[in-house]
PDB file of C-alpha atoms in Angstrom:
ATOM      1  CA  GLN A 838      11.379   1.778  14.306  1.00 87.00           C
ATOM      2  CA  VAL A 839       8.144   1.875  12.595  1.00 93.00           C
ATOM      3  CA  GLN A 840       5.254  -0.395  12.963  1.00 96.00           C
ATOM      4  CA  LEU A 841       2.379  -0.795  10.408  1.00 97.00           C
ATOM      5  CA  VAL A 842      -1.080  -1.981  10.860  1.00 95.00           C
ATOM      6  CA  GLU A 843      -3.260  -2.780   7.878  1.00 95.00           C
ATOM      7  CA  SER A 844      -6.978  -3.174   7.585  1.00 95.00           C
ATOM      8  CA  GLY A 845      -9.736  -3.261   5.114  1.00 95.00           C
ATOM      9  CA  GLY A 846      -9.011  -6.481   3.134  1.00 94.00           C
ATOM     10  CA  GLY A 847     -11.889  -9.035   2.379  1.00 97.00           C
ATOM     11  CA  LEU A 848     -14.026 -10.907  -0.137  1.00 98.00           C
ATOM     12  CA  VAL A 849     -15.625  -8.899  -2.926  1.00 98.00           C
ATOM     13  CA  GLN A 850     -17.222  -9.631  -6.300  1.00 98.00           C
ATOM     14  CA  ALA A 851     -15.786  -8.667  -9.540  1.00 98.00           C
ATOM     15  CA  GLY A 852     -16.461  -4.994 -10.299  1.00 98.00           C
ATOM     16  CA  GLY A 853     -16.506  -4.134  -6.641  1.00 98.00           C
ATOM     17  CA  SER A 854     -14.647  -1.865  -4.390  1.00 98.00           C
ATOM     18  CA  LEU A 855     -12.571  -2.238  -1.294  1.00 98.00           C
ATOM     19  CA  ARG A 856     -10.487   0.340   0.732  1.00 98.00           C
ATOM     20  CA  LEU A 857      -7.351  -0.561   2.569  1.00 98.00           C
ATOM     21  CA  SER A 858      -5.906   1.427   5.231  1.00 98.00           C
ATOM     22  CA  CYS A 859      -2.433   1.341   6.733  1.00 98.00           C
ATOM     23  CA  ALA A 860      -1.756   3.049   9.973  1.00 97.00           C
ATOM     24  CA  PRO A 861       2.009   3.829  10.938  1.00 96.00           C
ATOM     25  CA  SER A 862       3.207   4.188  14.497  1.00 95.00           C
ATOM     26  CA  GLY A 863       6.627   4.798  15.968  1.00 93.00           C
ATOM     27  CA  ASN A 864       9.146   7.194  14.639  1.00 90.00           C
ATOM     28  CA  THR A 865       6.663   8.219  11.849  1.00 90.00           C
ATOM     29  CA  ALA A 866       8.466  11.663  11.301  1.00 90.00           C
ATOM     30  CA  SER A 867      11.214   9.946   9.364  1.00 91.00           C
ATOM     31  CA  ILE A 868       8.862   8.178   6.809  1.00 94.00           C
ATOM     32  CA  THR A 869       9.539   9.568   3.439  1.00 94.00           C
ATOM     33  CA  GLY A 870       6.950   7.641   1.746  1.00 95.00           C
ATOM     34  CA  MET A 871       4.291   4.530   1.948  1.00 97.00           C
ATOM     35  CA  GLY A 872       2.886   2.225  -0.447  1.00 98.00           C
ATOM     36  CA  TRP A 873       0.949  -0.965  -1.016  1.00 98.00           C
ATOM     37  CA  TYR A 874       2.523  -4.172  -2.585  1.00 98.00           C
ATOM     38  CA  ARG A 875       0.707  -7.335  -3.296  1.00 98.00           C
ATOM     39  CA  GLN A 876       1.704 -10.973  -3.652  1.00 98.00           C
ATOM     40  CA  ALA A 877      -0.277 -13.706  -5.268  1.00 96.00           C
ATOM     41  CA  PRO A 878       0.347 -17.432  -4.603  1.00 92.00           C
ATOM     42  CA  GLY A 879       3.396 -18.558  -6.347  1.00 95.00           C
ATOM     43  CA  LYS A 880       4.288 -15.054  -7.600  1.00 96.00           C
ATOM     44  CA  GLN A 881       6.751 -12.275  -6.464  1.00 97.00           C
ATOM     45  CA  ARG A 882       5.729  -9.282  -4.400  1.00 98.00           C
ATOM     46  CA  ASP A 883       4.945  -6.429  -6.716  1.00 98.00           C
ATOM     47  CA  LEU A 884       4.481  -2.680  -6.213  1.00 98.00           C
ATOM     48  CA  VAL A 885       0.746  -1.859  -6.625  1.00 98.00           C
ATOM     49  CA  ALA A 886       0.927   2.003  -5.606  1.00 98.00           C
ATOM     50  CA  PHE A 887       3.204   4.356  -3.727  1.00 97.00           C
ATOM     51  CA  ILE A 888       2.989   8.081  -2.379  1.00 96.00           C
ATOM     52  CA  HIS A 889       5.878  10.094  -1.681  1.00 94.00           C
ATOM     53  CA  PHE A 890       5.647  12.447   1.209  1.00 92.00           C
ATOM     54  CA  PHE A 891       8.125  15.030   0.329  1.00 86.00           C
ATOM     55  CA  ILE A 892       8.639  14.693  -3.494  1.00 74.00           C
ATOM     56  CA  GLY A 893       6.245  16.974  -5.659  1.00 72.00           C
ATOM     57  CA  GLY A 894       4.030  17.539  -3.117  1.00 73.00           C
ATOM     58  CA  GLY A 895       2.807  13.966  -2.687  1.00 83.00           C
ATOM     59  CA  ASN A 896       3.902  12.289  -6.066  1.00 92.00           C
ATOM     60  CA  THR A 897       2.196   8.754  -6.684  1.00 95.00           C
ATOM     61  CA  ASN A 898       3.273   5.865  -8.757  1.00 96.00           C
ATOM     62  CA  TYR A 899       0.988   3.001  -9.779  1.00 98.00           C
ATOM     63  CA  ALA A 900       1.289  -0.247 -11.459  1.00 98.00           C
ATOM     64  CA  ASP A 901       0.209  -0.173 -15.139  1.00 98.00           C
ATOM     65  CA  SER A 902      -2.510  -2.975 -14.232  1.00 97.00           C
ATOM     66  CA  VAL A 903      -4.211  -0.780 -11.594  1.00 98.00           C
ATOM     67  CA  LYS A 904      -4.082   2.772 -13.218  1.00 98.00           C
ATOM     68  CA  GLY A 905      -7.363   4.357 -13.409  1.00 98.00           C
ATOM     69  CA  ARG A 906      -8.964   1.696 -11.014  1.00 98.00           C
ATOM     70  CA  PHE A 907      -6.928   2.193  -7.768  1.00 98.00           C
ATOM     71  CA  SER A 908      -6.100   5.331  -5.936  1.00 98.00           C
ATOM     72  CA  ILE A 909      -3.634   5.980  -3.069  1.00 98.00           C
ATOM     73  CA  SER A 910      -3.925   8.781  -0.647  1.00 96.00           C
ATOM     74  CA  ARG A 911      -2.602  10.161   2.684  1.00 95.00           C
ATOM     75  CA  ASP A 912      -5.074  11.091   5.441  1.00 92.00           C
ATOM     76  CA  ASN A 913      -3.369  13.440   7.614  1.00 88.00           C
ATOM     77  CA  ALA A 914      -6.113  13.603  10.044  1.00 90.00           C
ATOM     78  CA  LYS A 915      -6.289   9.970  10.599  1.00 88.00           C
ATOM     79  CA  ASN A 916      -2.611   9.380   9.952  1.00 90.00           C
ATOM     80  CA  THR A 917      -3.260   6.652   7.501  1.00 95.00           C
ATOM     81  CA  VAL A 918      -2.262   5.812   3.905  1.00 97.00           C
ATOM     82  CA  ASP A 919      -5.324   4.580   2.138  1.00 98.00           C
ATOM     83  CA  LEU A 920      -5.734   2.545  -1.005  1.00 98.00           C
ATOM     84  CA  GLN A 921      -9.083   2.798  -2.787  1.00 98.00           C
ATOM     85  CA  MET A 922      -9.529  -0.140  -5.147  1.00 98.00           C
ATOM     86  CA  ASN A 923     -12.485  -0.008  -7.567  1.00 98.00           C
ATOM     87  CA  SER A 924     -13.507  -2.112 -10.467  1.00 98.00           C
ATOM     88  CA  LEU A 925     -11.788  -5.061  -8.910  1.00 98.00           C
ATOM     89  CA  LYS A 926     -10.994  -7.991 -11.092  1.00 98.00           C
ATOM     90  CA  PRO A 927     -10.168 -11.650  -9.981  1.00 97.00           C
ATOM     91  CA  GLU A 928      -6.714 -11.057 -10.998  1.00 97.00           C
ATOM     92  CA  ASP A 929      -6.288  -8.403  -8.140  1.00 98.00           C
ATOM     93  CA  THR A 930      -6.649 -11.347  -5.706  1.00 98.00           C
ATOM     94  CA  ALA A 931      -3.668 -11.372  -3.454  1.00 98.00           C
ATOM     95  CA  VAL A 932      -2.124 -10.482  -0.095  1.00 98.00           C
ATOM     96  CA  TYR A 933      -1.634  -6.771  -0.009  1.00 98.00           C
ATOM     97  CA  TYR A 934       1.322  -5.526   2.153  1.00 98.00           C
ATOM     98  CA  CYS A 935       1.811  -1.915   3.399  1.00 98.00           C
ATOM     99  CA  ASN A 936       5.302  -0.624   3.064  1.00 98.00           C
ATOM    100  CA  ALA A 937       7.062   2.360   4.548  1.00 97.00           C
ATOM    101  CA  GLN A 938      10.185   3.894   3.528  1.00 96.00           C
ATOM    102  CA  TYR A 939      12.103   5.361   6.405  1.00 93.00           C
ATOM    103  CA  TYR A 940      15.247   7.607   6.308  1.00 91.00           C
ATOM    104  CA  ASN A 941      17.820   8.506   9.109  1.00 89.00           C
ATOM    105  CA  GLY A 942      20.810   8.790   7.010  1.00 91.00           C
ATOM    106  CA  ARG A 943      20.074   5.353   5.625  1.00 93.00           C
ATOM    107  CA  THR A 944      17.020   4.096   4.075  1.00 92.00           C
ATOM    108  CA  TYR A 945      15.033   1.344   5.626  1.00 94.00           C
ATOM    109  CA  SER A 946      11.871  -0.470   4.535  1.00 96.00           C
ATOM    110  CA  TYR A 947       9.199  -1.669   6.912  1.00 97.00           C
ATOM    111  CA  TRP A 948       6.346  -3.956   6.080  1.00 97.00           C
ATOM    112  CA  GLY A 949       2.951  -4.643   7.606  1.00 97.00           C
ATOM    113  CA  GLN A 950       1.628  -8.216   8.165  1.00 96.00           C
ATOM    114  CA  GLY A 951      -0.560  -8.295   5.055  1.00 97.00           C
ATOM    115  CA  THR A 952      -4.213  -8.288   4.497  1.00 97.00           C
ATOM    116  CA  GLN A 953      -5.993 -10.717   2.047  1.00 98.00           C
ATOM    117  CA  VAL A 954      -8.085  -9.420  -0.855  1.00 98.00           C
ATOM    118  CA  THR A 955     -10.173 -11.981  -2.775  1.00 98.00           C
ATOM    119  CA  VAL A 956     -12.073 -11.087  -5.820  1.00 98.00           C
ATOM    120  CA  SER A 957     -14.556 -13.691  -7.066  1.00 97.00           C
ATOM    121  CA  SER A 958     -15.744 -13.921 -10.655  1.00 94.00           C
TER     122      SER A 958
END
């Protein structure tokens, strides 16, 4: 079992920056990767960024819409996965969810409670 606690959402003007942080707890040794997804009203939940813990020394994936603006990283000292969001646009407005992929013979997916990011124009 894994629990995820997110922090760092809020309201920012277009062009501004926010940093989201996700702290896992529980059986974290079996987590193989973590990422951030977002869901805007009336839309599906989509991948924003993901970091693999054991593939390629920390391989990352990004949605095309955030490449060059967002950066995902793992802070081993704080035991968090952070999403640095720069040059924010109104279309980035959504609830952002932290996700952890957990493997113990089968793959499980865990979700945080979500944090609201609102970008005003």
